[in-house]
Tab-separated table of N, CA and C in Angstrom:
chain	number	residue	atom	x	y	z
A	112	UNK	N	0.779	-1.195	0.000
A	112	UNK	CA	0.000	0.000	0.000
A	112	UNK	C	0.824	1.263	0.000
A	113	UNK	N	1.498	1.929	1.097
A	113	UNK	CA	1.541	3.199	1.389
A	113	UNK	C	2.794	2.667	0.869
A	114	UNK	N	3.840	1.963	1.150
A	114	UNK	CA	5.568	2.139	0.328
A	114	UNK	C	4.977	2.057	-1.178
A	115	UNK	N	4.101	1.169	-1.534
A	115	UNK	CA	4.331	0.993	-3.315
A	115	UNK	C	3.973	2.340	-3.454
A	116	UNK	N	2.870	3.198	-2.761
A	116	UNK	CA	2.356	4.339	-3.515
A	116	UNK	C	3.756	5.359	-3.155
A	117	UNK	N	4.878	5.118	-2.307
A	117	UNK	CA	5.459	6.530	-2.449
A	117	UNK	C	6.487	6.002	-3.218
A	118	UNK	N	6.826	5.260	-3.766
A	118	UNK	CA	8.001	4.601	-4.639
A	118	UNK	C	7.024	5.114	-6.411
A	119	UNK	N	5.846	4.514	-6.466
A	119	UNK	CA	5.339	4.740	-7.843
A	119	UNK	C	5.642	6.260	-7.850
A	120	UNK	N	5.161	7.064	-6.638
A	120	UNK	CA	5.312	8.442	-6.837
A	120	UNK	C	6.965	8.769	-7.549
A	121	UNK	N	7.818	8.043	-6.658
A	121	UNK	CA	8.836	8.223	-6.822
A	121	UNK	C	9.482	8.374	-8.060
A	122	UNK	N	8.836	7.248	-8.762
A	122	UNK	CA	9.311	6.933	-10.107
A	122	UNK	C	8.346	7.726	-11.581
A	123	UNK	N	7.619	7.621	-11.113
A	123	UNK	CA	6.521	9.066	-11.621
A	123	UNK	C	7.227	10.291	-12.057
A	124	UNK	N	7.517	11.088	-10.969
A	124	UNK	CA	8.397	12.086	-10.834
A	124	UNK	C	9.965	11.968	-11.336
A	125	UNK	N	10.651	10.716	-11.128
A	125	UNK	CA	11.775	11.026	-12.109
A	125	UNK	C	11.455	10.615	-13.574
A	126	UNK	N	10.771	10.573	-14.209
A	126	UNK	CA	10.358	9.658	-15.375
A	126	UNK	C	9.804	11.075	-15.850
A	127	UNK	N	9.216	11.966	-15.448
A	127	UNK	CA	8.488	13.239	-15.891
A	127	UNK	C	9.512	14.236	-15.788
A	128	UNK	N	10.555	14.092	-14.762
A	128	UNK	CA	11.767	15.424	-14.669
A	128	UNK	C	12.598	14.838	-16.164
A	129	UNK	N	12.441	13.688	-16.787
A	129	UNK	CA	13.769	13.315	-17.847
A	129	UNK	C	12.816	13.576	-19.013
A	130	UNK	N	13.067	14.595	-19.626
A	130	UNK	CA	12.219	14.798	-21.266
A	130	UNK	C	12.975	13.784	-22.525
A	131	UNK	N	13.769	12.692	-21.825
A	131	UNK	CA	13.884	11.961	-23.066
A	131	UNK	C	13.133	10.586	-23.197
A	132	UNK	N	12.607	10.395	-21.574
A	132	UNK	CA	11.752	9.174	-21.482
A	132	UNK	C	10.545	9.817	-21.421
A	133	UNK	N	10.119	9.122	-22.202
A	133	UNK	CA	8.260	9.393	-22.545
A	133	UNK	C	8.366	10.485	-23.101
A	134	UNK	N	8.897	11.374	-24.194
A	134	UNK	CA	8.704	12.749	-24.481
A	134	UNK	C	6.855	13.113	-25.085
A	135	UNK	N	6.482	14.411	-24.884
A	135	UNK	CA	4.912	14.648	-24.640
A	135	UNK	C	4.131	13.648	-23.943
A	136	UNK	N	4.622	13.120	-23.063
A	136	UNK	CA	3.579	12.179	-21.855
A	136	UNK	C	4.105	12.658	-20.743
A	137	UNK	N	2.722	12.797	-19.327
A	137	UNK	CA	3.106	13.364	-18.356
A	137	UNK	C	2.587	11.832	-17.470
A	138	UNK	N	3.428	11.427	-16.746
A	138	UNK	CA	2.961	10.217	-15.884
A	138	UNK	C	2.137	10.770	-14.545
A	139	UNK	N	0.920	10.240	-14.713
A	139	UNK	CA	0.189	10.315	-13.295
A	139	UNK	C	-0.276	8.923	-12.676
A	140	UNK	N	-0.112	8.718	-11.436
A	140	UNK	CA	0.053	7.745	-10.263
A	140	UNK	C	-1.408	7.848	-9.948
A	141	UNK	N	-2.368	6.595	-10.374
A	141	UNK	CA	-3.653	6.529	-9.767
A	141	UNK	C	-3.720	5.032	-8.911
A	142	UNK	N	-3.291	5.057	-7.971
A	142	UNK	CA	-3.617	4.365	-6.665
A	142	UNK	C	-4.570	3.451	-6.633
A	143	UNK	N	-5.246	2.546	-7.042
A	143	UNK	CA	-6.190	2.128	-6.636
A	143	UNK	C	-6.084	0.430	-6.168
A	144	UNK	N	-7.395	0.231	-5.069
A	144	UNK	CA	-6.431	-0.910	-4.441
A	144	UNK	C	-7.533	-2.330	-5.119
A	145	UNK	N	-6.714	-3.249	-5.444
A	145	UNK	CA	-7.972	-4.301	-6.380
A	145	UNK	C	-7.542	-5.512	-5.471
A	146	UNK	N	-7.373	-5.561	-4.377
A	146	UNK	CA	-7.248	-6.781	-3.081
A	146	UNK	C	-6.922	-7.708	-3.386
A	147	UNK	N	-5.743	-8.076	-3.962
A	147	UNK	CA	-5.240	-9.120	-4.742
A	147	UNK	C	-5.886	-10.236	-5.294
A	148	UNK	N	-7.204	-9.897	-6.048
A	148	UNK	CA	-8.006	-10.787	-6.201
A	148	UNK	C	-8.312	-10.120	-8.062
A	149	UNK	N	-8.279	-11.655	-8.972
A	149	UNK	CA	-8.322	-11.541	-10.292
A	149	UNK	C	-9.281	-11.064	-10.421
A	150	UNK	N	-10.596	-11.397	-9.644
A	150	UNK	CA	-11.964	-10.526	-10.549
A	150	UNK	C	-12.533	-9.157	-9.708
A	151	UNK	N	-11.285	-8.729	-8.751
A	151	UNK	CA	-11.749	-7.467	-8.294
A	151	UNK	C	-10.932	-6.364	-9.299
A	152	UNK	N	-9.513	-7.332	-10.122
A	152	UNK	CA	-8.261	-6.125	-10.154
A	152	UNK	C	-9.026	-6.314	-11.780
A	153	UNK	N	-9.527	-7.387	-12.549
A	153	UNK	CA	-10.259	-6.859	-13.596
A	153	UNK	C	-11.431	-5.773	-13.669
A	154	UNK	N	-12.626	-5.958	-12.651
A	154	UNK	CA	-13.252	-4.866	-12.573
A	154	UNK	C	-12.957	-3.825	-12.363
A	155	UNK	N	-11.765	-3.413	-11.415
A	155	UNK	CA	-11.171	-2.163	-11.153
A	155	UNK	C	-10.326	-1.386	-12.645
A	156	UNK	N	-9.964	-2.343	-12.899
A	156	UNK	CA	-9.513	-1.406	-14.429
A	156	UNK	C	-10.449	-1.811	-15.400
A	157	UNK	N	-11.542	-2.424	-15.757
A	157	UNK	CA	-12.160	-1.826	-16.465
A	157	UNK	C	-13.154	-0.993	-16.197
A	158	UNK	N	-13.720	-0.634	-15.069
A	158	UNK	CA	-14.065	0.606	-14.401
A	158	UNK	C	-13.632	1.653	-14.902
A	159	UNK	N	-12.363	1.387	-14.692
A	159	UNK	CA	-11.372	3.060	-14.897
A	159	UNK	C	-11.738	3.298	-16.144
A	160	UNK	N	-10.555	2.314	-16.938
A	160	UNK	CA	-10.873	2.341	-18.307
A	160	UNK	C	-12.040	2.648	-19.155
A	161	UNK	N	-13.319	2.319	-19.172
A	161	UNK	CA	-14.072	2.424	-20.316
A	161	UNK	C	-15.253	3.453	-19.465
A	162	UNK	N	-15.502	3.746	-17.788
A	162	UNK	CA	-16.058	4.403	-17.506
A	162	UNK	C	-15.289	5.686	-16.937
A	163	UNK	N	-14.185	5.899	-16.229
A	163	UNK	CA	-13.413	6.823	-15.320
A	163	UNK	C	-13.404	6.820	-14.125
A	164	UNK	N	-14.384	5.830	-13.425
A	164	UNK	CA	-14.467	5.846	-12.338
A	164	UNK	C	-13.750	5.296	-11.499
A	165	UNK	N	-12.806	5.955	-10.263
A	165	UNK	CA	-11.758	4.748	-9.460
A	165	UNK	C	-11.918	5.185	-8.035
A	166	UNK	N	-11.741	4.318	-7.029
A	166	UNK	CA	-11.567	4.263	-6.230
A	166	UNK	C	-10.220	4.523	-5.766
A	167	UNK	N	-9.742	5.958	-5.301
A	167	UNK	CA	-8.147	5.983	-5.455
A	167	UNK	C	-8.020	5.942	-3.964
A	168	UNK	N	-6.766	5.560	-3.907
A	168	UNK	CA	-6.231	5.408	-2.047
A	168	UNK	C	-5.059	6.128	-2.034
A	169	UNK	N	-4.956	7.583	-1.125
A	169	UNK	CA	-4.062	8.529	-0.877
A	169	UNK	C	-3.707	8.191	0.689
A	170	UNK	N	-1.971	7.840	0.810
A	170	UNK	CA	-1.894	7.329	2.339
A	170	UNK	C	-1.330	8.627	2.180
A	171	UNK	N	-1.759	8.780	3.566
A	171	UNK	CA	-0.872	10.256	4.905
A	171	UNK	C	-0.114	9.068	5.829
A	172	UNK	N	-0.176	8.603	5.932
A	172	UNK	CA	0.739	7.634	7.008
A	172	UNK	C	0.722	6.319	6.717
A	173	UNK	N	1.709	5.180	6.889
A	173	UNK	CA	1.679	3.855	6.767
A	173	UNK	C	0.347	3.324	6.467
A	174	UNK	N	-0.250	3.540	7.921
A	174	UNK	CA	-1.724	2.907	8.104
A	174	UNK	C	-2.947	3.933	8.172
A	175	UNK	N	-2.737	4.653	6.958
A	175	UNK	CA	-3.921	5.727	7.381
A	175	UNK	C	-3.594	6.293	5.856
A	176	UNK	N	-4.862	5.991	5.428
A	176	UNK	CA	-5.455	6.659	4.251
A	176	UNK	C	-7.213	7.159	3.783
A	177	UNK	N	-7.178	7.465	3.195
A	177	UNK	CA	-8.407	8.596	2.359
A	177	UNK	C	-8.716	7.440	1.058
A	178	UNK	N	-10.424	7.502	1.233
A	178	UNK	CA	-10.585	6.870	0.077
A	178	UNK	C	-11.508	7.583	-0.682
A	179	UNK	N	-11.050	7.898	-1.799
A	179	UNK	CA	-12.092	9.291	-2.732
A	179	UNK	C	-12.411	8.320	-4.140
A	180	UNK	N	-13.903	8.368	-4.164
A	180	UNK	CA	-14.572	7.847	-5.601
A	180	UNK	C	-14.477	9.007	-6.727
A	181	UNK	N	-13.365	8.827	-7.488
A	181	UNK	CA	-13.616	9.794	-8.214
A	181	UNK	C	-13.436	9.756	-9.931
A	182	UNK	N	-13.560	10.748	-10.726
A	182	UNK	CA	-13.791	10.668	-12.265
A	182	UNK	C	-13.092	10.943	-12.777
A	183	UNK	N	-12.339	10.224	-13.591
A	183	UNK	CA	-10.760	10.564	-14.233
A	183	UNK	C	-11.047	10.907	-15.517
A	184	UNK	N	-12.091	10.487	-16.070
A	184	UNK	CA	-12.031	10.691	-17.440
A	184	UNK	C	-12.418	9.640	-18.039
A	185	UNK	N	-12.436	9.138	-19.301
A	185	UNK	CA	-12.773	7.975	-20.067
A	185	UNK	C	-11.493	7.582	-21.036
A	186	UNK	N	-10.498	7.006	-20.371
A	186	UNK	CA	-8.718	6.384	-20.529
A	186	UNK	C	-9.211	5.792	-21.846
A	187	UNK	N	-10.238	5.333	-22.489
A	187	UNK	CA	-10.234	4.559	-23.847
A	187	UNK	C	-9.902	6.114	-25.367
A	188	UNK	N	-10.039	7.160	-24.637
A	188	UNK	CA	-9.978	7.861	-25.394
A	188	UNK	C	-8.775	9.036	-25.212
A	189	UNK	N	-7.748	8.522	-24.058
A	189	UNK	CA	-6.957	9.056	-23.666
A	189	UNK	C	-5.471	8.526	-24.150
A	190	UNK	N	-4.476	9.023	-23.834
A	190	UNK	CA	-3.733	8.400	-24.467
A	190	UNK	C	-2.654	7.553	-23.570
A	191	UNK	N	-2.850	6.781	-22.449
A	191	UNK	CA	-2.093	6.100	-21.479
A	191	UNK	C	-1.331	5.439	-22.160
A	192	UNK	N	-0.548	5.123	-21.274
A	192	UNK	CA	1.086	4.381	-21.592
A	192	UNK	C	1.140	3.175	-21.648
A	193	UNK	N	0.145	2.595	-20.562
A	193	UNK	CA	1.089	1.520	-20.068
A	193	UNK	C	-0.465	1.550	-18.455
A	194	UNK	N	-0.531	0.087	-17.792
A	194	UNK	CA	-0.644	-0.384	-16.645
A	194	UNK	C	0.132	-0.729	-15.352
A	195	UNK	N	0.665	-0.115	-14.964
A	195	UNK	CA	1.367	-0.867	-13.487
A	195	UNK	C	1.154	-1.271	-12.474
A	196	UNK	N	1.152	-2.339	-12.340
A	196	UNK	CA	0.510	-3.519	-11.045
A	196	UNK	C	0.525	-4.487	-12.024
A	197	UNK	N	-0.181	-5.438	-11.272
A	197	UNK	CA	-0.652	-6.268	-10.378
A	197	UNK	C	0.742	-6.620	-9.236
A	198	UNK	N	0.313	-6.571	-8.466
A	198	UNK	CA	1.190	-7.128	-7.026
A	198	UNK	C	1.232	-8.414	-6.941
A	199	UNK	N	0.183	-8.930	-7.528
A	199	UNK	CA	0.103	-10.735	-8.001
A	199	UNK	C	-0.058	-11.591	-8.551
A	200	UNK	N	0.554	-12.335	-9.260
A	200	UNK	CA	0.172	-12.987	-10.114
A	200	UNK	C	-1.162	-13.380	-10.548
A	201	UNK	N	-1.955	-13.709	-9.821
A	201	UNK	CA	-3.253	-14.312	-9.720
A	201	UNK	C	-4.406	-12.971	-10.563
A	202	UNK	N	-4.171	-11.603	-10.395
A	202	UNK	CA	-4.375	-10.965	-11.346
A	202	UNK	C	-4.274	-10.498	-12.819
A	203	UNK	N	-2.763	-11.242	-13.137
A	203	UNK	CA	-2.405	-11.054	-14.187
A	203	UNK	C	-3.235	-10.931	-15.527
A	204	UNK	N	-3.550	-12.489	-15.709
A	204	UNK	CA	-4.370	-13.130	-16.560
A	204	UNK	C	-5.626	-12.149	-17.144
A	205	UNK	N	-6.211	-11.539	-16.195
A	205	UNK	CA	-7.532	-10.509	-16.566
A	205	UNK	C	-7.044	-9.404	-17.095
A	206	UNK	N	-5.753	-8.910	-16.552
A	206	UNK	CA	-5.217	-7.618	-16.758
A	206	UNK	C	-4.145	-8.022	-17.926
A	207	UNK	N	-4.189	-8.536	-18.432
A	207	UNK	CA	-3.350	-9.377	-19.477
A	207	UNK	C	-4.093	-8.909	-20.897
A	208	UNK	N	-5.299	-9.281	-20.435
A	208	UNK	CA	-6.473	-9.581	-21.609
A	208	UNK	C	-6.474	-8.238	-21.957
A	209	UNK	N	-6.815	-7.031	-21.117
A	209	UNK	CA	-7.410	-5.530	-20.837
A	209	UNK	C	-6.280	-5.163	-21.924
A	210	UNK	N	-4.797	-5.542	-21.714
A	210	UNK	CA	-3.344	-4.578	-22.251
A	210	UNK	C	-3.453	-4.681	-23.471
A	211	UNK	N	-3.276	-6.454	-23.821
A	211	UNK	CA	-3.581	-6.780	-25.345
A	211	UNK	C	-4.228	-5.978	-25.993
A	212	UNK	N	-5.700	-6.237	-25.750
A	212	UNK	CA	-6.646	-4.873	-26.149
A	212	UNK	C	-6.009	-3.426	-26.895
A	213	UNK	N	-5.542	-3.166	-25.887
A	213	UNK	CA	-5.244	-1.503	-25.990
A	213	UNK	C	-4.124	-2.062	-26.502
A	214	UNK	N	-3.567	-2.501	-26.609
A	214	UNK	CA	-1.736	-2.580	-27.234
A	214	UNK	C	-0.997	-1.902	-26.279
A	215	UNK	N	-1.066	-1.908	-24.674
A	215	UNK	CA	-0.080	-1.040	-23.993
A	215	UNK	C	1.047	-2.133	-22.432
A	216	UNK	N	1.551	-2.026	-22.836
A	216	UNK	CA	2.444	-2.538	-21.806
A	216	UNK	C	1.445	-2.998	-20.252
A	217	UNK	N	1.651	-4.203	-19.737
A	217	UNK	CA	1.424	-4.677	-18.158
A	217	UNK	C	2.630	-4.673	-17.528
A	218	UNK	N	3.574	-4.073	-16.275
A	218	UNK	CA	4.280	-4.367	-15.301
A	218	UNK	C	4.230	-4.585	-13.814
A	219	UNK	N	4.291	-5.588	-13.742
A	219	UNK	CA	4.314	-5.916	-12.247
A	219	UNK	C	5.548	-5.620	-11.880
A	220	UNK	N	5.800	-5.574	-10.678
A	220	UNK	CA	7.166	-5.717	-9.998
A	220	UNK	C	6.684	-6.940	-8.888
A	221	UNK	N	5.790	-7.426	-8.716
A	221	UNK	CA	5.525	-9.100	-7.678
A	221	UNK	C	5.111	-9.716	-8.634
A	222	UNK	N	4.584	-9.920	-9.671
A	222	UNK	CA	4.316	-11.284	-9.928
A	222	UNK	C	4.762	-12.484	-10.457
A	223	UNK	N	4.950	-13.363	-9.968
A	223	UNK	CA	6.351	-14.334	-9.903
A	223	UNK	C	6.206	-15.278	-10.369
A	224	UNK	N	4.571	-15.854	-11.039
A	224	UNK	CA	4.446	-17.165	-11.308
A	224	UNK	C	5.067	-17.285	-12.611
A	225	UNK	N	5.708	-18.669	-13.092
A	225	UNK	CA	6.725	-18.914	-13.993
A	225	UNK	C	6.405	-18.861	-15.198
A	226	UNK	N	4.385	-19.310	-15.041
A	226	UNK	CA	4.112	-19.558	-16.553
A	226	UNK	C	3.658	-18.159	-17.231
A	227	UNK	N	4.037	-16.970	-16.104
A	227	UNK	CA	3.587	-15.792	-17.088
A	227	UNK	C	4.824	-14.879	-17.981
A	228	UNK	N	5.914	-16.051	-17.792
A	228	UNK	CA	6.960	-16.162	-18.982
A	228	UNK	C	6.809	-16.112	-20.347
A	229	UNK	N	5.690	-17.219	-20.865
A	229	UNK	CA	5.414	-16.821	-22.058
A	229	UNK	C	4.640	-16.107	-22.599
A	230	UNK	N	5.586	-15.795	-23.648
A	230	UNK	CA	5.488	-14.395	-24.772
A	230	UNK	C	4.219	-14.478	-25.586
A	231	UNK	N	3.885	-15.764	-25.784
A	231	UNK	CA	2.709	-16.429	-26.690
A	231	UNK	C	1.755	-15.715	-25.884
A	232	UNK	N	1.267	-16.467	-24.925
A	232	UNK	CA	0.531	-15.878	-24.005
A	232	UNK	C	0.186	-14.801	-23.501
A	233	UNK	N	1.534	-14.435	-23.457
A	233	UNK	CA	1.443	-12.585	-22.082
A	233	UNK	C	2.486	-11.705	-22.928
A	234	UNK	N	2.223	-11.253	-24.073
A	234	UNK	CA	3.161	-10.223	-25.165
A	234	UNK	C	3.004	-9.436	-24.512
A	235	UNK	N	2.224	-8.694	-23.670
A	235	UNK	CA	2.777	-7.205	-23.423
A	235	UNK	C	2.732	-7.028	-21.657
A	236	UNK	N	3.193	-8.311	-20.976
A	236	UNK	CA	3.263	-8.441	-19.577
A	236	UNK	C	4.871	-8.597	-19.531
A	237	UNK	N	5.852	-7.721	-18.904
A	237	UNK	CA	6.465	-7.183	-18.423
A	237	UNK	C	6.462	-7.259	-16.369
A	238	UNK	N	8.030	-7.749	-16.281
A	238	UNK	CA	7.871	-7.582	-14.544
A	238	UNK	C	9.564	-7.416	-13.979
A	239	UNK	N	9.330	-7.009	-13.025
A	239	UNK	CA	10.918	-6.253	-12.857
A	239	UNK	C	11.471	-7.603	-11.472
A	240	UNK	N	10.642	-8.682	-11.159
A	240	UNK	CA	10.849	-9.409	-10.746
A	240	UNK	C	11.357	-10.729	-11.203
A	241	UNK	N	12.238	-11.779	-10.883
A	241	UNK	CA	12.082	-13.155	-11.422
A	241	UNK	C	11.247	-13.990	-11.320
A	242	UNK	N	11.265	-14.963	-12.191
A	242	UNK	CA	10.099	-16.111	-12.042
A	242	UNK	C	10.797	-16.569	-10.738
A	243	UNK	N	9.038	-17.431	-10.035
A	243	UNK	CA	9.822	-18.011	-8.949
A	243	UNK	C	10.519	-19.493	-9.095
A	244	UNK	N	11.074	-19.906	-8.520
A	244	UNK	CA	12.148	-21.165	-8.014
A	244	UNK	C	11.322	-22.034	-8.780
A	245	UNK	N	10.792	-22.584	-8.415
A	245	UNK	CA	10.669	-24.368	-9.494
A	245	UNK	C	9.707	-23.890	-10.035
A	246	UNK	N	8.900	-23.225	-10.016
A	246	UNK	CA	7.606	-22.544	-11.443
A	246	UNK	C	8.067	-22.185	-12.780
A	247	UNK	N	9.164	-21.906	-12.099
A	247	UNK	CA	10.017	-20.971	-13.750
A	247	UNK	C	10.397	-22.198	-14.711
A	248	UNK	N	10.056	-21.635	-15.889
A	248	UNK	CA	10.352	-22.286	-17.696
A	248	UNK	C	10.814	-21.571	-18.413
A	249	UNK	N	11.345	-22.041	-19.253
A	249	UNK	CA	11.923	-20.922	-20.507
A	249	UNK	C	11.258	-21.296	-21.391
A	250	UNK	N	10.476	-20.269	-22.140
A	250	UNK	CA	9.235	-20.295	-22.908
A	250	UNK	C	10.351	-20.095	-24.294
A	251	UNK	N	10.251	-20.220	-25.692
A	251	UNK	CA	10.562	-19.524	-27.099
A	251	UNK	C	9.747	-18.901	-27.769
């Protein structure tokens, strides 16, 4: 929760101070929490996505946050980058389907299961983590 959101911030902000990554894109950090569960973190982005509506979570402290329902816009007609999350594998798969779609990049930094190695499968799933220990395959 509150470390991923001040690290995304983190990386937000240097990614927007460098005008050679992403040039004319401004990265904004929308928070929202999909409880590590595949058919909450699919509804939650397609919520966003095709209606605007999210449930965003702003921490002031570790264990203390604000939860605001609010209207971002309609992202199918916007020009986003890219998805970041899932925290778990077990989401992937839905949020897999959503990227394809749009043609835009999925990155996790947790999700570890081995078979979301292949490329066949998951072309635009991306993760800054390794597969885990005996799950992992090398896909071609």
């Amino acid at each position: 929760g509150s470390a991923m959101q001040a690290a995304g911030r983190m990386l937000s902000d240097a990614i927007n101070m460098n005008y050679e990554i992403l040039p004319n894109y401004h990265l904004s950090l929308i928070p929202v929490d999909s409880a590590c569960s595949k058919t909450k973190s699919a509804a939650v982005a397609y919520e966003l996505l095709f209606n605007g509506n999210a449930d965003v979570y702003n921490y002031s402290t570790p264990f203390t946050w604000n939860r605001d329902n609010v209207h971002l816009g309609h992202f199918e007609k916007s020009s986003f980058v890219g998805i970041v999350g899932p925290a778990g594998s077990e989401e992937v798969p839905g949020l897999n389907r959503l990227a394809q779609a749009f043609r835009k990049p999925l990155i996790s930094s947790a999700a570890g299961l081995g078979s979301l190695s292949s490329r066949l499968e998951y072309p635009f799933f991306w993760r800054t983590t390794p597969p885990h220990g005996r799950d992992f395959r090398v896909y071609g």
